[in-house]
Amino acid sequence: DSGVTQTPKHLITATGQRVTLRCSPRSGDLSVYWYQQSLDQGLQFLIQYYNGEERAKGNILERFSAQQFPDLHSELNLSSLELGDSALYFCASSLRDRGPAEQFFGPGTRLTVL
Amino acid sequence: EDQVTQSPEALRLQEGESSSLNCSYTVSGLRGLFWYRQDPGKGPEFLFTLYSAGEEKEKERLKATLTKKESFLHITAPKPEDSATYLCAVEVGKAAGNKLTFGGGTRVLVKP
């Protein structure tokens, strides 16, 4: 158990819908990261927040957005969902924002878009 | 563009048959190289961080090494519970933040 929690574990929804994925980092960690893992793309970095502020951005779609709240939990919002958005979404956390920083991953949310 | 390539894609081993996994990288300014283990449907589990060429880290039957162009994960006398996908990732110094760029992984199956 990494100490990172994610909810929900599974999410099944339809195309065009909007969903919110939630992540709580390990106690004491200030950085939160979101990654997407699909069969054809592997693990892809989406976005990083550090203490409430956006720190780095990957190839995150405009339909996706994230935020980190004062209690350091983070939410990833996915809207106008498409079939291709079906994937495992992982949250990770680390203590630092200046590297290198070991990232500890949560159990993931499996999103299925029908 | 930063690239991380892992080989082989899959590896079938008999219990006790030692082997090595390769992670080659082409990046500007390596800040750190990370190894993770991932079981099906689970999140990656952190194994090692390597910072500079010549560095080695060990944990049970696993040993990670780093050169200027690649890293190896050696599995000594593996057991069936070592079956998993092993991922390597790099953090690059010139990039803002701490994003990890992952390789495609090596799926390891250890048969009893």
GROMACS .gro file of C-alpha atoms in nm:
model
  226
    1ASP     CA    1   0.000   0.000   0.000
    2SER     CA    2   0.159   0.326  -0.121
    3GLY     CA    3  -0.058   0.551   0.096
    4VAL     CA    4  -0.210   0.721  -0.211
    5THR     CA    5  -0.585   0.671  -0.239
    6GLN     CA    6  -0.803   0.706  -0.546
    7THR     CA    7  -1.178   0.693  -0.592
    8PRO     CA    8  -1.373   0.550  -0.754
    9LYS     CA    9  -1.202   0.224  -0.844
   10HIS     CA   10  -1.417   0.170  -1.153
   11LEU     CA   11  -1.624   0.409  -1.358
   12ILE     CA   12  -1.847   0.319  -1.650
   13THR     CA   13  -2.008   0.600  -1.844
   14ALA     CA   14  -2.129   0.699  -2.190
   15THR     CA   15  -1.975   0.912  -2.462
   16GLY     CA   16  -2.029   1.283  -2.415
   17GLN     CA   17  -2.052   1.259  -2.036
   18ARG     CA   18  -1.835   1.421  -1.771
   19VAL     CA   19  -1.667   1.245  -1.477
   20THR     CA   20  -1.451   1.342  -1.181
   21LEU     CA   21  -1.169   1.129  -1.044
   22ARG     CA   22  -1.041   1.194  -0.695
   23CYS     CA   23  -0.698   1.144  -0.538
   24SER     CA   24  -0.559   1.186  -0.187
   25PRO     CA   25  -0.178   1.197  -0.166
   26ARG     CA   26   0.041   1.028   0.094
   27SER     CA   27   0.051   1.208   0.424
   28GLY     CA   28   0.307   1.491   0.399
   29ASP     CA   29   0.338   1.487   0.020
   30LEU     CA   30   0.279   1.820  -0.150
   31SER     CA   31   0.302   1.717  -0.517
   32VAL     CA   32   0.028   1.532  -0.700
   33TYR     CA   33   0.059   1.390  -1.051
   34TRP     CA   34  -0.195   1.241  -1.291
   35TYR     CA   35  -0.108   0.975  -1.549
   36GLN     CA   36  -0.311   0.791  -1.810
   37GLN     CA   37  -0.234   0.431  -1.902
   38SER     CA   38  -0.382   0.275  -2.212
   39LEU     CA   39  -0.283  -0.041  -2.397
   40ASP     CA   40  -0.146   0.140  -2.701
   41GLN     CA   41   0.012   0.445  -2.533
   42GLY     CA   42   0.158   0.309  -2.212
   43LEU     CA   43   0.188   0.538  -1.910
   44GLN     CA   44   0.155   0.904  -2.012
   45PHE     CA   45   0.204   1.205  -1.787
   46LEU     CA   46  -0.091   1.443  -1.781
   47ILE     CA   47  -0.032   1.712  -1.519
   48GLN     CA   48   0.143   1.794  -1.189
   49TYR     CA   49   0.032   2.016  -0.902
   50TYR     CA   50   0.248   2.129  -0.613
   51ASN     CA   51   0.085   2.277  -0.305
   52GLY     CA   52  -0.217   2.393  -0.503
   53GLU     CA   53  -0.034   2.533  -0.804
   54GLU     CA   54   0.007   2.378  -1.147
   55ARG     CA   55   0.374   2.282  -1.188
   56ALA     CA   56   0.402   2.089  -1.514
   57LYS     CA   57   0.177   1.985  -1.799
   58GLY     CA   58   0.201   1.694  -2.038
   59ASN     CA   59  -0.014   1.611  -2.339
   60ILE     CA   60  -0.334   1.671  -2.149
   61LEU     CA   61  -0.639   1.723  -2.367
   62GLU     CA   62  -0.832   2.051  -2.343
   63ARG     CA   63  -1.137   1.845  -2.240
   64PHE     CA   64  -0.945   1.739  -1.928
   65SER     CA   65  -0.874   1.964  -1.631
   66ALA     CA   66  -0.741   1.918  -1.281
   67GLN     CA   67  -0.699   2.104  -0.958
   68GLN     CA   68  -0.542   2.058  -0.617
   69PHE     CA   69  -0.734   2.177  -0.314
   70PRO     CA   70  -0.605   2.336   0.011
   71ASP     CA   71  -0.621   1.999   0.187
   72LEU     CA   72  -0.391   1.874  -0.098
   73HIS     CA   73  -0.635   1.627  -0.247
   74SER     CA   74  -0.670   1.653  -0.623
   75GLU     CA   75  -0.945   1.599  -0.877
   76LEU     CA   76  -0.917   1.521  -1.246
   77ASN     CA   77  -1.219   1.624  -1.452
   78LEU     CA   78  -1.280   1.458  -1.787
   79SER     CA   79  -1.554   1.601  -2.007
   80SER     CA   80  -1.712   1.530  -2.347
   81LEU     CA   81  -1.586   1.177  -2.307
   82GLU     CA   82  -1.491   0.972  -2.612
   83LEU     CA   83  -1.440   0.598  -2.653
   84GLY     CA   84  -1.065   0.658  -2.671
   85ASP     CA   85  -1.061   0.803  -2.320
   86SER     CA   86  -1.116   0.455  -2.179
   87ALA     CA   87  -0.802   0.384  -1.978
   88LEU     CA   88  -0.655   0.345  -1.632
   89TYR     CA   89  -0.596   0.680  -1.464
   90PHE     CA   90  -0.332   0.691  -1.194
   91CYS     CA   91  -0.255   0.952  -0.938
   92ALA     CA   92   0.091   0.970  -0.781
   93SER     CA   93   0.239   1.186  -0.509
   94SER     CA   94   0.582   1.298  -0.396
   95LEU     CA   95   0.726   1.514  -0.124
   96ARG     CA   96   0.923   1.755  -0.341
   97ASP     CA   97   0.870   1.949  -0.658
   98ARG     CA   98   1.243   1.985  -0.723
   99GLY     CA   99   1.382   1.660  -0.837
  100PRO     CA  100   1.448   1.399  -0.867
  101ALA     CA  101   1.141   1.299  -0.676
  102GLU     CA  102   1.029   0.943  -0.613
  103GLN     CA  103   0.664   0.921  -0.707
  104PHE     CA  104   0.430   0.682  -0.529
  105PHE     CA  105   0.129   0.565  -0.724
  106GLY     CA  106  -0.226   0.499  -0.619
  107PRO     CA  107  -0.431   0.194  -0.721
  108GLY     CA  108  -0.589   0.373  -1.016
  109THR     CA  109  -0.936   0.439  -1.153
  110ARG     CA  110  -1.044   0.226  -1.447
  111LEU     CA  111  -1.261   0.437  -1.679
  112THR     CA  112  -1.475   0.266  -1.939
  113VAL     CA  113  -1.655   0.486  -2.191
  114LEU     CA  114  -1.933   0.308  -2.381
  115GLU     CA  115   1.245   1.456  -2.770
  116ASP     CA  116   1.316   1.243  -2.464
  117GLN     CA  117   1.289   0.871  -2.539
  118VAL     CA  118   1.291   0.563  -2.319
  119THR     CA  119   1.299   0.216  -2.474
  120GLN     CA  120   1.275  -0.110  -2.284
  121SER     CA  121   1.373  -0.454  -2.407
  122PRO     CA  122   1.270  -0.723  -2.438
  123GLU     CA  123   0.895  -0.659  -2.443
  124ALA     CA  124   0.832  -0.994  -2.276
  125LEU     CA  125   1.046  -1.248  -2.094
  126ARG     CA  126   0.959  -1.602  -1.989
  127LEU     CA  127   1.188  -1.750  -1.726
  128GLN     CA  128   1.206  -2.073  -1.535
  129GLU     CA  129   1.223  -2.033  -1.160
  130GLY     CA  130   1.588  -1.979  -1.067
  131GLU     CA  131   1.689  -1.868  -1.418
  132SER     CA  132   1.859  -1.528  -1.380
  133SER     CA  133   1.819  -1.262  -1.649
  134SER     CA  134   1.850  -0.891  -1.722
  135LEU     CA  135   1.608  -0.628  -1.848
  136ASN     CA  136   1.732  -0.330  -2.047
  137CYS     CA  137   1.620   0.034  -2.041
  138SER     CA  138   1.793   0.263  -2.288
  139TYR     CA  139   1.731   0.635  -2.286
  140THR     CA  140   1.798   0.939  -2.501
  141VAL     CA  141   1.743   1.251  -2.294
  142SER     CA  142   1.896   1.589  -2.225
  143GLY     CA  143   2.011   1.621  -1.869
  144LEU     CA  144   1.907   1.309  -1.680
  145ARG     CA  145   1.794   1.402  -1.331
  146GLY     CA  146   1.704   1.051  -1.224
  147LEU     CA  147   1.610   0.707  -1.356
  148PHE     CA  148   1.339   0.510  -1.178
  149TRP     CA  149   1.236   0.146  -1.183
  150TYR     CA  150   0.883   0.038  -1.098
  151ARG     CA  151   0.705  -0.295  -1.079
  152GLN     CA  152   0.343  -0.317  -1.193
  153ASP     CA  153   0.104  -0.606  -1.138
  154PRO     CA  154  -0.199  -0.636  -1.371
  155GLY     CA  155  -0.466  -0.375  -1.293
  156LYS     CA  156  -0.260  -0.222  -1.011
  157GLY     CA  157  -0.060   0.096  -0.973
  158PRO     CA  158   0.317   0.095  -1.032
  159GLU     CA  159   0.518   0.011  -0.722
  160PHE     CA  160   0.840   0.208  -0.669
  161LEU     CA  161   1.158  -0.001  -0.667
  162PHE     CA  162   1.471   0.212  -0.721
  163THR     CA  163   1.606   0.554  -0.808
  164LEU     CA  164   1.943   0.586  -0.983
  165TYR     CA  165   2.103   0.927  -1.014
  166SER     CA  166   2.438   0.893  -1.189
  167ALA     CA  167   2.635   0.657  -1.410
  168GLY     CA  168   2.804   0.378  -1.216
  169GLU     CA  169   2.542   0.372  -0.945
  170GLU     CA  170   2.390   0.039  -0.834
  171LYS     CA  171   2.095  -0.040  -0.607
  172GLU     CA  172   1.980  -0.379  -0.473
  173LYS     CA  173   1.664  -0.513  -0.320
  174GLU     CA  174   1.616  -0.883  -0.257
  175ARG     CA  175   1.658  -1.058  -0.596
  176LEU     CA  176   1.666  -0.731  -0.793
  177LYS     CA  177   1.968  -0.519  -0.878
  178ALA     CA  178   1.957  -0.202  -1.087
  179THR     CA  179   2.257  -0.045  -1.258
  180LEU     CA  180   2.303   0.273  -1.459
  181THR     CA  181   2.536   0.384  -1.738
  182LYS     CA  182   2.528   0.704  -1.942
  183LYS     CA  183   2.298   0.551  -2.201
  184GLU     CA  184   2.110   0.268  -2.033
  185SER     CA  185   2.003   0.094  -1.717
  186PHE     CA  186   1.974  -0.274  -1.642
  187LEU     CA  187   1.750  -0.453  -1.398
  188HIS     CA  188   1.904  -0.786  -1.306
  189ILE     CA  189   1.676  -1.053  -1.161
  190THR     CA  190   1.875  -1.319  -0.977
  191ALA     CA  191   1.721  -1.663  -0.918
  192PRO     CA  192   1.367  -1.536  -0.979
  193LYS     CA  193   1.061  -1.683  -0.813
  194PRO     CA  194   0.705  -1.697  -0.954
  195GLU     CA  195   0.611  -1.398  -0.735
  196ASP     CA  196   0.857  -1.187  -0.938
  197SER     CA  197   0.618  -1.214  -1.233
  198ALA     CA  198   0.508  -0.860  -1.321
  199THR     CA  199   0.567  -0.581  -1.569
  200TYR     CA  200   0.881  -0.382  -1.493
  201LEU     CA  201   0.878  -0.018  -1.597
  202CYS     CA  202   1.161   0.227  -1.616
  203ALA     CA  203   1.111   0.603  -1.625
  204VAL     CA  204   1.329   0.911  -1.648
  205GLU     CA  205   1.303   1.255  -1.497
  206VAL     CA  206   1.479   1.515  -1.707
  207GLY     CA  207   1.652   1.820  -1.567
  208LYS     CA  208   1.548   2.072  -1.829
  209ALA     CA  209   1.178   2.005  -1.786
  210ALA     CA  210   0.969   2.205  -1.544
  211GLY     CA  211   0.836   2.003  -1.257
  212ASN     CA  212   0.898   1.635  -1.208
  213LYS     CA  213   0.719   1.459  -1.490
  214LEU     CA  214   0.826   1.102  -1.557
  215THR     CA  215   0.866   0.968  -1.909
  216PHE     CA  216   0.806   0.593  -1.906
  217GLY     CA  217   0.928   0.315  -2.129
  218GLY     CA  218   0.685   0.055  -2.262
  219GLY     CA  219   0.776  -0.199  -1.995
  220THR     CA  220   0.901  -0.558  -1.990
  221ARG     CA  221   0.646  -0.827  -1.899
  222VAL     CA  222   0.820  -1.096  -1.696
  223LEU     CA  223   0.666  -1.437  -1.638
  224VAL     CA  224   0.847  -1.676  -1.404
  225LYS     CA  225   0.729  -2.034  -1.427
  226PRO     CA  226   0.776  -2.278  -1.137
   0.00000   0.00000   0.00000
